[in-house]
Amino acid sequence: MPDVTSALEDYALIGDHQAAALIGRDGSLDWLCLPRFDSPACFAALLGGLDQGHWRLAPAGAGACTRRAYLEDSLILESVWETAGGTVKVIDFMPQRDRAPDVVRIVEGVRGRVEMLGVLRLRFDYGRVVPWVRRSDSHHVAVAGPDSVWLRSDPAVHTYGQDFSTRSEFTVSAGDKVAFVLTWHPSHEPRPRQIDPYEALDHSLKDWRAWAARCRYQGPHRDAVVRSLVTLKALTYAPTGGIVAAPTTSLPERLGGVRNWDYRYCWLRDSTLTLSALLLAGYREEAAAWRDWLLRAIAGDPAELQIMYGLAGERRIHEQELSWLPGYADSAPVRVGNGAVGQRQLDVYGEVMDSFHLARGSGLPAEPHAWQIQRAMMDFLESAWQDPDEGLWEIRGPRRHFVHSKVMAWVAADRAVRALEAHPELPGDIDRWRVMRETVHREVCEKGYDATRSTFTQSYGSAELDAATLLIPRVGFLPADDPRVIGTIDAVRRELSHDGLIRRYTTDGERGGEGGGNVDGLPGSEGTFLVCSFWLADALMLAGRRQEAESLFQRLLSLRNDVGLLSEEYDPKSGRMLGNFPQAFSHIGLVRTALTLAGDRRAD
């Protein structure tokens, strides 16, 4: 078996709303962290090779499957291999857990006879720990430290150990079914409860389809919208309502590069766009859970507001490098945790204020203490907005006066004013916040706009551009038909476009400006950032340029892989997906743009 990691676009996602796995077209499960999204991986081949842990289940000697797809409106994957001896399919899913997380893989013979081979290499702690494996009745049990994994098949098949792996060899004929169940649980606890894999399949399918049926969007590209919403649901940590940016870490923004970050956390920057997408699609319960997670996470001193938190609102997300992993496509270092947690990003105050404004406007039940938190945030932001920061893109270079950060400070003041205008019974100084709103607006238009090139820039005094300025009409800072907005749209398309797709900003520091040099303080380049291209489509649509918007949206839809998933970035030159996968921000962008093109902006 070749020790080669699949291309990102060859992976599909399964999950149980608390953890998620990636399975390649070759039937190899190459990434899984248990029991939570942010737990150490027990299968980490994605970031190294097969010896870092994987579970392949496929016809003996076969390569990629012939075809695969999710069962309609679900996260249940069906992969089909057509071989010389016959046809077989494998159904992969993670049932919504009672207590212990399970991975279920059901092999079903379709035609003829097919010899199957399963190879299970469990490696705890991101591929570092080889567990001790023993038999216990019908199970193979792998134990090391706090982790244990139990594997059984129904019916039992020939299974044996070889080269620090557990192998299963069996043959299926038409109509035969063999189900494998892999269960994780703490090693100090008694044997986990067994599930019936076929009942679990039936329940999971019904649950997913019932959830998808709640989507109220009936416009064009509904299948793509539902698939993106299912993906967002899969990235939701059910116990708290938090939504991870991606289920992976350290997938590179450039193959062989060092721009590799851990995205298994919840970012405040996603809050407004996530709420809007969920509300527009009719998922009020999920929107309320996300709003409530946000309230719990940000509670405390506004000066200590973080840009990201753990799944339950944890604040300590220490970044470290895993030296024993070579990284995806030799892209090192592999990082867990995220050092950007300690950055100052002033835009998050605007995003949080906008989220609560959106929640109020949509009729979500109010939380009594929410306005108190917002007032405290405004008290802090009234002076802090004038400071430089690291900005939306979490630069690791010098702090700057980023235009997007200032625009979002304006958003915070604007939403505070609008809240008091709509609810004059709320306490607050509306006159002071109006002054702040006007002051920020005036300064951004004076210092963040390049009249010579007719565009807003990335930061004060810089000639560099930033795709985040495409959000100016969306947040209401200026109308979409304002000449400064039109100029910014055209400038971003001209200077940040790569084969029609949009980069976040330039990474070579070619224009210099405030701070000079490469703005993010990192070597190398990156791919086009997919959500930025969705933002461009939105801005074009809002500016009345429907044909251009629809053409770009169609291009973006074509970049999804065969099961409808998008990564963080895309390289038009190689045709490869880049960055963490699948990326919530990209799928939020897809949903928002589809609804914008359909004329549905009720949650804005």
Coordinates of C-alpha atoms in Angstrom, one line a residue:
M1 CA 0.0 0.0 0.0
P2 CA 1.6 3.3 -1.0
D3 CA 2.3 5.8 1.8
V4 CA 0.8 8.8 0.0
T5 CA -1.7 11.2 1.5
S6 CA -4.7 12.0 -0.7
A7 CA -5.3 15.5 -2.2
L8 CA -7.6 17.5 0.0
E9 CA -10.3 17.5 -2.7
D10 CA -10.3 13.7 -2.4
Y11 CA -11.6 13.7 1.1
A12 CA -15.2 13.5 2.4
L13 CA -16.4 14.4 5.9
I14 CA -18.4 12.4 8.4
G15 CA -19.2 13.5 12.0
D16 CA -21.4 13.3 15.0
H17 CA -21.7 17.0 16.1
Q18 CA -18.8 16.6 18.5
A19 CA -16.0 15.1 16.4
A20 CA -15.3 14.6 12.7
A21 CA -13.3 12.3 10.4
L22 CA -11.9 12.7 6.8
I23 CA -12.1 9.7 4.5
G24 CA -10.3 9.5 1.1
R25 CA -11.6 8.2 -2.2
D26 CA -9.4 5.2 -1.5
G27 CA -11.5 4.3 1.6
S28 CA -8.8 5.4 4.0
L29 CA -9.9 7.3 7.1
D30 CA -6.9 9.6 7.5
W31 CA -8.0 12.1 10.2
L32 CA -10.0 11.7 13.4
C33 CA -9.8 13.4 16.8
L34 CA -11.6 11.9 19.7
P35 CA -13.6 12.5 21.7
R36 CA -13.8 16.2 20.5
F37 CA -12.9 18.2 17.5
D38 CA -9.9 19.6 19.3
S39 CA -8.7 16.4 21.0
P40 CA -5.5 14.7 20.0
A41 CA -5.9 12.7 16.8
C42 CA -6.0 8.9 16.8
F43 CA -5.7 8.9 13.0
A44 CA -3.2 11.5 11.8
A45 CA -2.1 10.1 8.4
L46 CA -3.4 13.4 6.9
L47 CA -0.4 15.2 8.5
G48 CA 2.3 12.6 8.0
G49 CA 1.8 9.2 6.4
L50 CA 0.1 5.9 7.1
D51 CA 2.2 5.1 10.1
Q52 CA 0.7 8.1 11.8
G53 CA -2.6 6.3 11.9
H54 CA -5.4 5.5 9.5
W55 CA -8.1 3.0 8.8
R56 CA -8.5 1.7 5.2
L57 CA -11.4 -0.4 4.2
A58 CA -11.6 -1.3 0.5
P59 CA -11.3 -4.1 -2.0
A60 CA -7.9 -5.8 -1.8
G61 CA -5.5 -4.2 -4.2
A62 CA -8.0 -1.5 -5.3
G63 CA -7.3 2.2 -5.5
A64 CA -9.8 5.0 -5.6
C65 CA -13.5 4.2 -5.5
T66 CA -15.4 4.3 -8.8
R67 CA -17.9 6.8 -7.4
R68 CA -19.2 8.1 -4.1
A69 CA -21.8 10.4 -2.7
Y70 CA -23.6 11.4 0.4
L71 CA -27.0 9.8 0.9
E72 CA -29.4 12.5 0.1
D73 CA -29.5 15.4 2.6
S74 CA -27.3 13.6 5.1
L75 CA -23.6 13.2 6.2
I76 CA -23.7 9.5 5.5
L77 CA -21.1 8.6 2.8
E78 CA -21.5 5.8 0.3
S79 CA -18.5 4.7 -1.8
V80 CA -18.7 2.2 -4.6
W81 CA -15.9 0.1 -6.1
E82 CA -16.5 -1.8 -9.4
T83 CA -13.9 -4.5 -9.7
A84 CA -13.2 -7.3 -12.1
G85 CA -14.8 -9.7 -9.6
G86 CA -17.8 -7.7 -8.7
T87 CA -19.2 -4.5 -7.1
V88 CA -19.1 -3.5 -3.5
K89 CA -20.1 -0.4 -1.5
V90 CA -19.0 0.9 1.8
I91 CA -21.2 3.2 3.9
D92 CA -19.4 5.4 6.4
F93 CA -21.0 7.5 9.2
M94 CA -20.7 8.6 12.8
P95 CA -24.1 8.2 14.6
Q96 CA -25.1 10.9 17.0
R97 CA -23.7 9.7 20.2
D98 CA -25.4 8.7 23.4
R99 CA -22.2 8.8 25.4
A100 CA -19.3 7.2 23.5
P101 CA -18.3 8.3 19.9
D102 CA -18.6 5.6 17.3
V103 CA -17.4 5.2 13.7
V104 CA -19.5 2.8 11.7
R105 CA -18.4 1.3 8.3
I106 CA -20.8 -1.1 6.6
V107 CA -19.6 -3.2 3.7
E108 CA -22.3 -4.4 1.3
G109 CA -21.9 -6.7 -1.7
V110 CA -23.7 -5.5 -4.8
R111 CA -22.6 -7.9 -7.6
G112 CA -20.3 -10.9 -7.9
R113 CA -17.7 -11.6 -5.3
V114 CA -15.2 -9.1 -3.9
E115 CA -12.3 -9.7 -1.6
M116 CA -12.0 -7.0 1.0
L117 CA -9.1 -5.8 3.1
G118 CA -9.2 -3.7 6.2
V119 CA -6.1 -2.2 7.7
L120 CA -6.4 -0.4 11.0
R121 CA -3.4 1.6 12.5
L122 CA -4.4 3.3 15.6
R123 CA -1.8 6.0 16.8
F124 CA -2.9 8.1 19.7
D125 CA -1.6 11.6 20.4
Y126 CA -1.3 12.7 16.8
G127 CA 0.5 9.6 15.6
R128 CA 3.0 9.5 18.5
V129 CA 1.7 6.7 20.6
V130 CA 1.4 3.1 19.5
P131 CA -1.3 1.4 21.7
W132 CA -1.3 -2.1 23.1
V133 CA -3.9 -4.2 21.3
R134 CA -5.6 -7.2 22.9
R135 CA -8.6 -9.3 22.3
S136 CA -11.7 -9.2 24.5
D137 CA -14.5 -11.5 23.4
S138 CA -15.6 -10.2 20.0
H139 CA -13.5 -7.0 20.2
H140 CA -10.0 -5.9 19.5
V141 CA -9.1 -3.4 22.2
A142 CA -6.4 -0.8 21.8
V143 CA -5.2 1.0 25.0
A144 CA -2.6 3.6 25.7
G145 CA -2.8 6.1 28.6
P146 CA -6.2 7.7 28.8
D147 CA -7.4 6.4 25.5
S148 CA -9.0 3.1 24.5
V149 CA -10.6 2.1 21.2
W150 CA -12.8 -1.0 20.7
L151 CA -13.3 -2.6 17.3
R152 CA -15.8 -5.3 16.4
S153 CA -17.4 -6.6 13.2
D154 CA -20.9 -8.0 12.7
P155 CA -20.6 -10.8 11.6
A156 CA -17.1 -11.6 12.8
V157 CA -14.5 -11.8 10.1
H158 CA -10.9 -13.1 10.0
T159 CA -8.9 -10.4 11.8
Y160 CA -5.2 -10.6 12.9
G161 CA -2.3 -8.4 13.8
Q162 CA 0.5 -7.5 11.5
D163 CA 3.2 -4.8 11.4
F164 CA 1.6 -2.9 14.3
S165 CA -1.8 -2.9 12.6
T166 CA -5.0 -4.8 12.8
R167 CA -6.0 -6.4 9.5
S168 CA -9.3 -7.9 8.4
E169 CA -9.7 -10.1 5.3
F170 CA -13.1 -11.3 4.1
T171 CA -15.1 -11.8 0.9
V172 CA -18.6 -10.4 0.2
S173 CA -21.1 -11.6 -2.4
A174 CA -24.2 -9.9 -3.6
G175 CA -26.5 -9.2 -0.6
D176 CA -23.8 -9.8 2.0
K177 CA -23.3 -7.2 4.7
V178 CA -20.4 -6.8 7.2
A179 CA -20.5 -3.9 9.7
F180 CA -17.5 -2.6 11.6
V181 CA -18.0 -0.4 14.7
L182 CA -15.1 1.5 16.2
T183 CA -15.8 3.0 19.6
W184 CA -13.6 5.3 21.7
H185 CA -13.9 5.7 25.4
P186 CA -11.8 6.6 28.4
S187 CA -9.4 3.7 29.2
H188 CA -10.3 3.6 32.9
E189 CA -14.0 3.0 32.3
P190 CA -15.8 -0.3 31.8
R191 CA -16.5 -1.6 28.3
P192 CA -18.7 0.9 26.3
R193 CA -22.2 0.1 25.3
Q194 CA -22.6 -1.6 22.0
I195 CA -24.7 0.0 19.3
D196 CA -26.6 -1.8 16.5
P197 CA -24.9 -0.5 13.4
Y198 CA -28.0 -1.0 11.2
E199 CA -30.4 0.7 13.6
A200 CA -27.8 3.5 14.0
L201 CA -27.7 3.9 10.2
D202 CA -31.5 4.2 10.0
H203 CA -31.7 6.7 12.9
S204 CA -28.9 8.8 11.5
L205 CA -30.4 9.0 8.1
K206 CA -33.8 10.0 9.4
D207 CA -32.2 12.6 11.7
W208 CA -30.2 14.2 9.0
R209 CA -33.0 14.3 6.5
A210 CA -35.4 15.7 9.1
W211 CA -32.8 18.4 9.9
A212 CA -32.3 19.2 6.2
A213 CA -36.0 19.4 5.6
R214 CA -36.2 22.4 7.9
C215 CA -34.3 24.5 5.4
R216 CA -36.7 27.1 4.2
Y217 CA -34.6 28.3 1.2
Q218 CA -36.3 27.1 -2.0
G219 CA -34.3 29.2 -4.5
P220 CA -31.6 28.4 -7.1
H221 CA -28.8 26.0 -6.1
R222 CA -30.8 24.7 -3.2
D223 CA -28.8 21.4 -3.2
A224 CA -25.5 23.3 -2.8
V225 CA -27.0 25.5 0.0
V226 CA -28.3 22.4 1.9
R227 CA -25.0 20.7 1.5
S228 CA -23.2 23.7 3.0
L229 CA -25.7 23.9 5.8
V230 CA -25.2 20.2 6.6
T231 CA -21.5 20.8 6.7
L232 CA -21.9 23.7 9.1
K233 CA -24.1 21.5 11.3
A234 CA -21.4 18.9 11.2
L235 CA -18.9 21.5 12.5
T236 CA -21.2 22.4 15.4
Y237 CA -20.2 21.1 18.8
A238 CA -23.6 20.0 20.0
P239 CA -23.1 20.3 23.8
T240 CA -22.4 24.1 23.6
G241 CA -23.5 25.3 20.2
G242 CA -20.0 26.5 19.2
I243 CA -19.0 26.1 15.6
V244 CA -15.4 25.2 14.7
A245 CA -13.7 27.0 11.8
A246 CA -12.6 23.6 10.4
P247 CA -12.1 20.1 11.9
T248 CA -8.4 20.1 10.9
T249 CA -5.1 21.6 11.8
S250 CA -2.0 22.6 9.8
L251 CA -3.3 22.0 6.3
P252 CA -1.1 24.4 4.4
E253 CA -2.1 27.6 2.6
R254 CA 0.8 26.8 0.3
L255 CA 2.1 23.3 -0.3
G256 CA 5.5 23.0 1.4
G257 CA 5.0 26.3 3.2
V258 CA 4.9 27.3 6.8
R259 CA 1.4 29.0 6.8
N260 CA -0.1 26.1 8.7
W261 CA -2.6 26.8 11.5
D262 CA -5.0 25.0 13.9
Y263 CA -8.6 25.9 13.0
R264 CA -10.4 23.6 15.5
Y265 CA -11.7 26.5 17.5
C266 CA -14.5 29.0 17.4
W267 CA -13.8 32.5 16.0
L268 CA -15.8 35.6 16.9
R269 CA -15.2 36.9 13.4
D270 CA -17.6 34.2 12.1
S271 CA -20.4 35.2 14.4
T272 CA -22.5 37.6 12.3
L273 CA -22.2 35.7 9.0
T274 CA -22.9 32.4 10.7
L275 CA -26.0 33.8 12.5
S276 CA -27.2 35.4 9.3
A277 CA -26.8 32.2 7.3
L278 CA -28.6 30.1 9.9
L279 CA -31.5 32.5 10.4
L280 CA -32.0 33.1 6.6
A281 CA -32.2 29.3 6.1
G282 CA -34.7 28.9 9.0
Y283 CA -32.4 27.3 11.6
R284 CA -33.4 29.4 14.6
E285 CA -32.6 26.8 17.2
E286 CA -29.0 26.5 15.9
A287 CA -28.7 30.3 15.6
A288 CA -29.9 30.7 19.2
A289 CA -27.4 28.1 20.4
W290 CA -24.6 29.9 18.6
R291 CA -25.7 33.3 20.1
D292 CA -25.8 31.7 23.6
W293 CA -22.3 30.3 23.1
L294 CA -21.2 33.8 22.1
L295 CA -22.6 35.3 25.2
R296 CA -20.9 32.8 27.5
A297 CA -17.6 33.0 25.7
I298 CA -17.3 36.8 25.8
A299 CA -18.5 37.3 29.4
G300 CA -15.9 39.1 31.4
D301 CA -13.7 42.2 31.0
P302 CA -14.2 43.7 27.5
A303 CA -10.5 44.6 27.4
E304 CA -9.8 40.8 27.6
L305 CA -12.1 39.9 24.7
Q306 CA -10.4 37.2 22.6
I307 CA -10.7 36.6 18.8
M308 CA -11.3 32.9 19.3
Y309 CA -12.3 30.5 22.1
G310 CA -12.4 26.7 22.6
L311 CA -15.5 24.6 21.9
A312 CA -17.0 25.4 25.4
G313 CA -15.6 28.9 25.5
E314 CA -12.1 27.9 26.9
R315 CA -9.6 30.8 26.7
R316 CA -6.3 29.1 26.9
I317 CA -5.3 27.8 23.4
H318 CA -1.6 27.4 23.7
E319 CA 0.2 27.0 20.4
Q320 CA 2.9 24.3 20.0
E321 CA 4.6 22.4 17.2
L322 CA 4.5 18.7 16.8
S323 CA 8.0 17.9 15.6
W324 CA 7.4 14.2 14.9
L325 CA 4.9 15.0 12.1
P326 CA 6.2 16.0 8.7
G327 CA 3.0 17.8 7.8
Y328 CA 0.6 17.5 4.9
A329 CA 2.7 17.3 1.7
D330 CA 5.8 18.0 3.8
S331 CA 4.4 21.3 4.9
A332 CA 5.9 21.9 8.3
P333 CA 5.5 22.8 11.1
V334 CA 2.4 21.1 12.3
R335 CA 0.8 23.2 15.0
V336 CA -1.8 22.6 17.6
G337 CA -3.3 25.4 19.5
N338 CA -3.3 28.9 17.9
G339 CA -1.0 31.7 19.0
A340 CA -3.3 34.3 17.4
V341 CA -5.6 33.9 20.5
G342 CA -3.5 36.6 22.2
Q343 CA -3.8 39.1 19.4
R344 CA -5.6 42.4 19.5
Q345 CA -8.2 42.4 16.8
L346 CA -10.6 45.3 17.2
D347 CA -13.0 44.2 14.5
V348 CA -14.4 41.5 16.7
Y349 CA -16.2 44.1 18.8
G350 CA -18.1 45.2 15.8
E351 CA -18.8 41.6 14.8
V352 CA -20.2 40.8 18.3
M353 CA -22.3 44.0 18.4
D354 CA -23.6 43.2 14.9
S355 CA -24.5 39.6 16.0
F356 CA -26.6 40.8 18.9
H357 CA -28.2 43.4 16.6
L358 CA -29.1 40.6 14.2
A359 CA -30.4 38.4 16.9
R360 CA -32.7 41.2 18.2
G361 CA -34.0 42.0 14.8
S362 CA -34.7 38.3 14.0
G363 CA -36.8 37.9 17.1
L364 CA -34.5 35.5 19.0
P365 CA -35.5 35.5 22.7
A366 CA -33.5 38.2 24.5
E367 CA -31.0 37.4 27.2
P368 CA -31.4 39.9 30.1
H369 CA -27.6 40.4 30.5
A370 CA -26.7 40.7 26.8
W371 CA -27.2 44.5 26.7
Q372 CA -25.1 45.0 29.8
I373 CA -22.2 43.1 28.1
Q374 CA -22.7 45.3 25.0
R375 CA -22.6 48.5 27.0
A376 CA -19.4 47.4 28.6
M377 CA -17.9 46.6 25.2
M378 CA -18.8 50.0 23.9
D379 CA -17.3 51.7 27.0
F380 CA -14.0 50.0 26.1
L381 CA -14.2 50.5 22.4
E382 CA -14.8 54.3 22.6
S383 CA -11.1 54.8 23.2
A384 CA -9.6 51.5 22.0
W385 CA -10.8 51.9 18.4
Q386 CA -8.1 54.5 17.7
D387 CA -5.3 51.9 18.5
P388 CA -3.6 49.8 15.8
D389 CA -4.2 46.0 15.8
E390 CA -3.4 42.8 14.0
G391 CA -6.6 42.9 12.0
L392 CA -9.0 40.4 10.6
W393 CA -6.3 38.2 9.0
E394 CA -4.3 37.7 12.2
I395 CA -1.1 39.1 10.9
R396 CA 2.1 38.2 12.7
G397 CA 3.8 41.4 11.6
P398 CA 3.6 44.9 13.2
R399 CA 0.3 46.2 14.3
R400 CA -1.4 48.7 11.9
H401 CA -4.4 50.8 11.6
F402 CA -6.4 48.4 9.5
V403 CA -9.3 49.9 7.6
H404 CA -11.6 46.9 8.1
S405 CA -11.0 47.1 11.9
K406 CA -12.0 50.7 11.9
V407 CA -15.1 50.0 9.7
M408 CA -16.1 47.4 12.3
A409 CA -15.7 49.9 15.1
W410 CA -18.1 52.0 13.2
V411 CA -20.4 49.0 13.0
A412 CA -20.3 48.6 16.8
A413 CA -21.3 52.2 17.3
D414 CA -23.9 52.1 14.6
R415 CA -25.6 49.0 16.1
A416 CA -25.5 50.5 19.6
V417 CA -27.2 53.6 18.3
R418 CA -29.8 51.6 16.4
A419 CA -30.5 49.5 19.4
L420 CA -31.4 52.6 21.5
E421 CA -33.4 54.1 18.7
A422 CA -35.5 50.9 18.5
H423 CA -35.6 50.3 22.3
P424 CA -35.3 53.7 24.1
E425 CA -36.0 52.0 27.4
L426 CA -32.5 50.5 27.3
P427 CA -29.8 52.4 29.3
G428 CA -27.0 54.0 27.3
D429 CA -25.6 57.3 25.9
I430 CA -26.9 57.5 22.4
D431 CA -25.5 60.9 21.8
R432 CA -22.0 59.9 22.7
W433 CA -22.2 56.8 20.5
R434 CA -23.5 58.9 17.6
V435 CA -20.5 61.1 17.9
M436 CA -18.2 58.1 17.9
R437 CA -20.0 56.7 14.8
E438 CA -19.5 60.0 12.9
T439 CA -15.9 60.3 14.0
V440 CA -14.9 56.9 12.9
H441 CA -16.7 57.2 9.6
R442 CA -14.9 60.5 8.9
E443 CA -11.5 59.2 9.8
V444 CA -11.8 56.0 7.7
C445 CA -12.9 58.0 4.6
E446 CA -10.0 60.5 5.1
K447 CA -7.2 58.1 6.0
G448 CA -8.2 54.8 4.6
Y449 CA -9.3 55.9 1.1
D450 CA -6.9 56.4 -1.8
A451 CA -8.6 59.0 -4.0
T452 CA -6.0 58.6 -6.7
R453 CA -6.8 54.9 -7.2
S454 CA -10.5 55.3 -6.1
T455 CA -10.2 52.5 -3.5
F456 CA -10.1 51.9 0.2
T457 CA -6.8 50.5 1.2
Q458 CA -5.7 47.8 3.7
S459 CA -4.4 50.2 6.4
Y460 CA -3.8 53.9 6.9
G461 CA -1.0 55.2 4.7
S462 CA -0.6 51.9 2.8
A463 CA -1.2 51.4 -0.9
E464 CA -1.9 47.7 -0.3
L465 CA -5.5 46.4 -0.8
D466 CA -7.5 44.0 1.3
A467 CA -10.4 41.9 0.3
A468 CA -12.1 42.6 3.6
T469 CA -13.0 46.1 2.3
L470 CA -15.5 44.4 0.0
L471 CA -17.7 44.1 3.2
I472 CA -18.1 47.9 3.4
P473 CA -21.5 47.9 1.6
R474 CA -22.7 44.7 3.4
V475 CA -22.3 46.2 6.9
G476 CA -23.9 49.5 5.8
F477 CA -20.8 51.7 6.1
L478 CA -21.5 53.1 2.6
P479 CA -24.2 52.3 0.1
A480 CA -23.3 49.7 -2.6
D481 CA -23.6 52.3 -5.4
D482 CA -21.3 54.8 -3.8
P483 CA -18.4 55.6 -6.2
R484 CA -15.9 54.7 -3.5
V485 CA -17.4 51.3 -3.1
I486 CA -17.5 50.8 -6.9
G487 CA -13.9 51.9 -7.1
T488 CA -12.9 49.4 -4.3
I489 CA -14.7 46.5 -6.0
D490 CA -12.8 47.2 -9.3
A491 CA -9.5 47.8 -7.6
V492 CA -9.7 44.5 -5.7
R493 CA -10.6 42.6 -8.9
R494 CA -7.7 44.2 -10.6
E495 CA -5.0 43.9 -8.0
L496 CA -6.0 40.9 -5.9
S497 CA -7.4 38.6 -8.6
H498 CA -5.7 35.4 -9.5
D499 CA -7.4 33.8 -12.5
G500 CA -10.7 35.4 -11.4
L501 CA -10.5 34.4 -7.8
I502 CA -9.6 36.7 -4.9
R503 CA -6.6 36.7 -2.6
R504 CA -7.0 38.2 0.9
Y505 CA -4.1 40.7 0.3
T506 CA -0.7 40.6 -1.3
T507 CA 1.9 38.6 0.6
D508 CA 5.0 40.0 -1.0
G509 CA 4.8 43.5 0.4
E510 CA 5.2 44.9 -3.1
R511 CA 3.5 48.2 -2.3
G512 CA 5.1 48.8 1.1
G513 CA 3.3 51.5 3.1
E514 CA 2.6 51.7 6.8
G515 CA 5.1 49.4 8.5
G516 CA 6.7 48.5 5.2
G517 CA 7.5 45.0 4.0
N518 CA 5.4 41.9 4.1
V519 CA 2.3 42.8 6.1
D520 CA 1.8 39.4 7.8
G521 CA 5.4 38.9 8.8
L522 CA 5.5 35.4 7.2
P523 CA 7.6 34.0 4.3
G524 CA 6.0 32.7 1.1
S525 CA 2.6 33.1 -0.5
E526 CA -0.8 31.5 -0.2
G527 CA -3.7 30.6 -2.4
T528 CA -6.9 32.5 -3.2
F529 CA -9.1 32.8 -0.2
L530 CA -12.5 31.4 -1.2
V531 CA -14.7 33.4 1.1
C532 CA -13.2 36.6 -0.3
S533 CA -14.5 35.5 -3.8
F534 CA -17.9 35.0 -2.3
W535 CA -17.7 38.5 -0.8
L536 CA -16.8 39.9 -4.2
A537 CA -19.9 38.2 -5.7
D538 CA -22.0 39.7 -2.9
A539 CA -20.6 43.2 -3.5
L540 CA -21.1 42.9 -7.3
M541 CA -24.7 41.9 -6.7
L542 CA -25.4 44.7 -4.3
A543 CA -23.9 47.1 -6.7
G544 CA -26.4 46.0 -9.4
R545 CA -23.9 43.9 -11.4
R546 CA -25.9 40.7 -11.3
Q547 CA -24.4 39.0 -14.4
E548 CA -20.9 39.4 -13.1
A549 CA -22.0 38.2 -9.6
E550 CA -23.7 35.1 -11.0
S551 CA -20.8 34.2 -13.2
L552 CA -18.4 34.3 -10.3
F553 CA -20.8 32.3 -8.1
Q554 CA -21.0 29.6 -10.8
R555 CA -17.2 29.5 -10.9
L556 CA -17.0 29.0 -7.1
L557 CA -19.6 26.3 -7.2
S558 CA -17.5 24.4 -9.7
L559 CA -14.6 24.4 -7.2
R560 CA -16.4 22.1 -4.7
N561 CA -15.2 18.6 -4.7
D562 CA -17.4 15.6 -5.8
V563 CA -19.3 15.6 -2.5
G564 CA -19.8 19.4 -2.3
L565 CA -17.1 20.4 0.1
L566 CA -14.8 23.5 0.0
S567 CA -11.5 24.2 1.7
E568 CA -10.2 27.5 3.0
E569 CA -8.2 28.3 -0.1
Y570 CA -7.7 27.3 -3.7
D571 CA -4.7 27.4 -6.1
P572 CA -6.0 28.1 -9.6
K573 CA -2.6 27.2 -11.1
S574 CA -2.5 23.6 -9.8
G575 CA -6.2 23.2 -9.4
R576 CA -5.7 22.1 -5.8
M577 CA -7.5 22.9 -2.6
L578 CA -5.4 24.5 0.1
G579 CA -5.8 25.3 3.8
N580 CA -8.0 23.6 6.5
F581 CA -10.8 21.5 5.2
P582 CA -13.7 21.7 5.0
Q583 CA -13.8 25.4 6.0
A584 CA -16.9 26.8 7.7
F585 CA -16.2 30.3 6.4
S586 CA -16.2 29.1 2.8
H587 CA -19.5 27.3 3.3
I588 CA -21.0 30.3 5.1
G589 CA -20.0 32.4 2.1
L590 CA -21.7 30.0 -0.3
V591 CA -25.0 30.1 1.6
R592 CA -24.9 33.9 2.0
T593 CA -24.1 34.5 -1.7
A594 CA -26.8 32.1 -2.9
L595 CA -29.4 33.9 -0.8
T596 CA -28.1 37.3 -1.9
L597 CA -28.5 36.4 -5.5
A598 CA -32.0 35.1 -4.7
G599 CA -32.8 38.5 -3.2
D600 CA -33.2 37.1 0.4
R601 CA -31.5 39.5 2.8
R602 CA -34.1 39.4 5.6
A603 CA -31.5 38.7 8.3
D604 CA -29.2 41.6 7.4

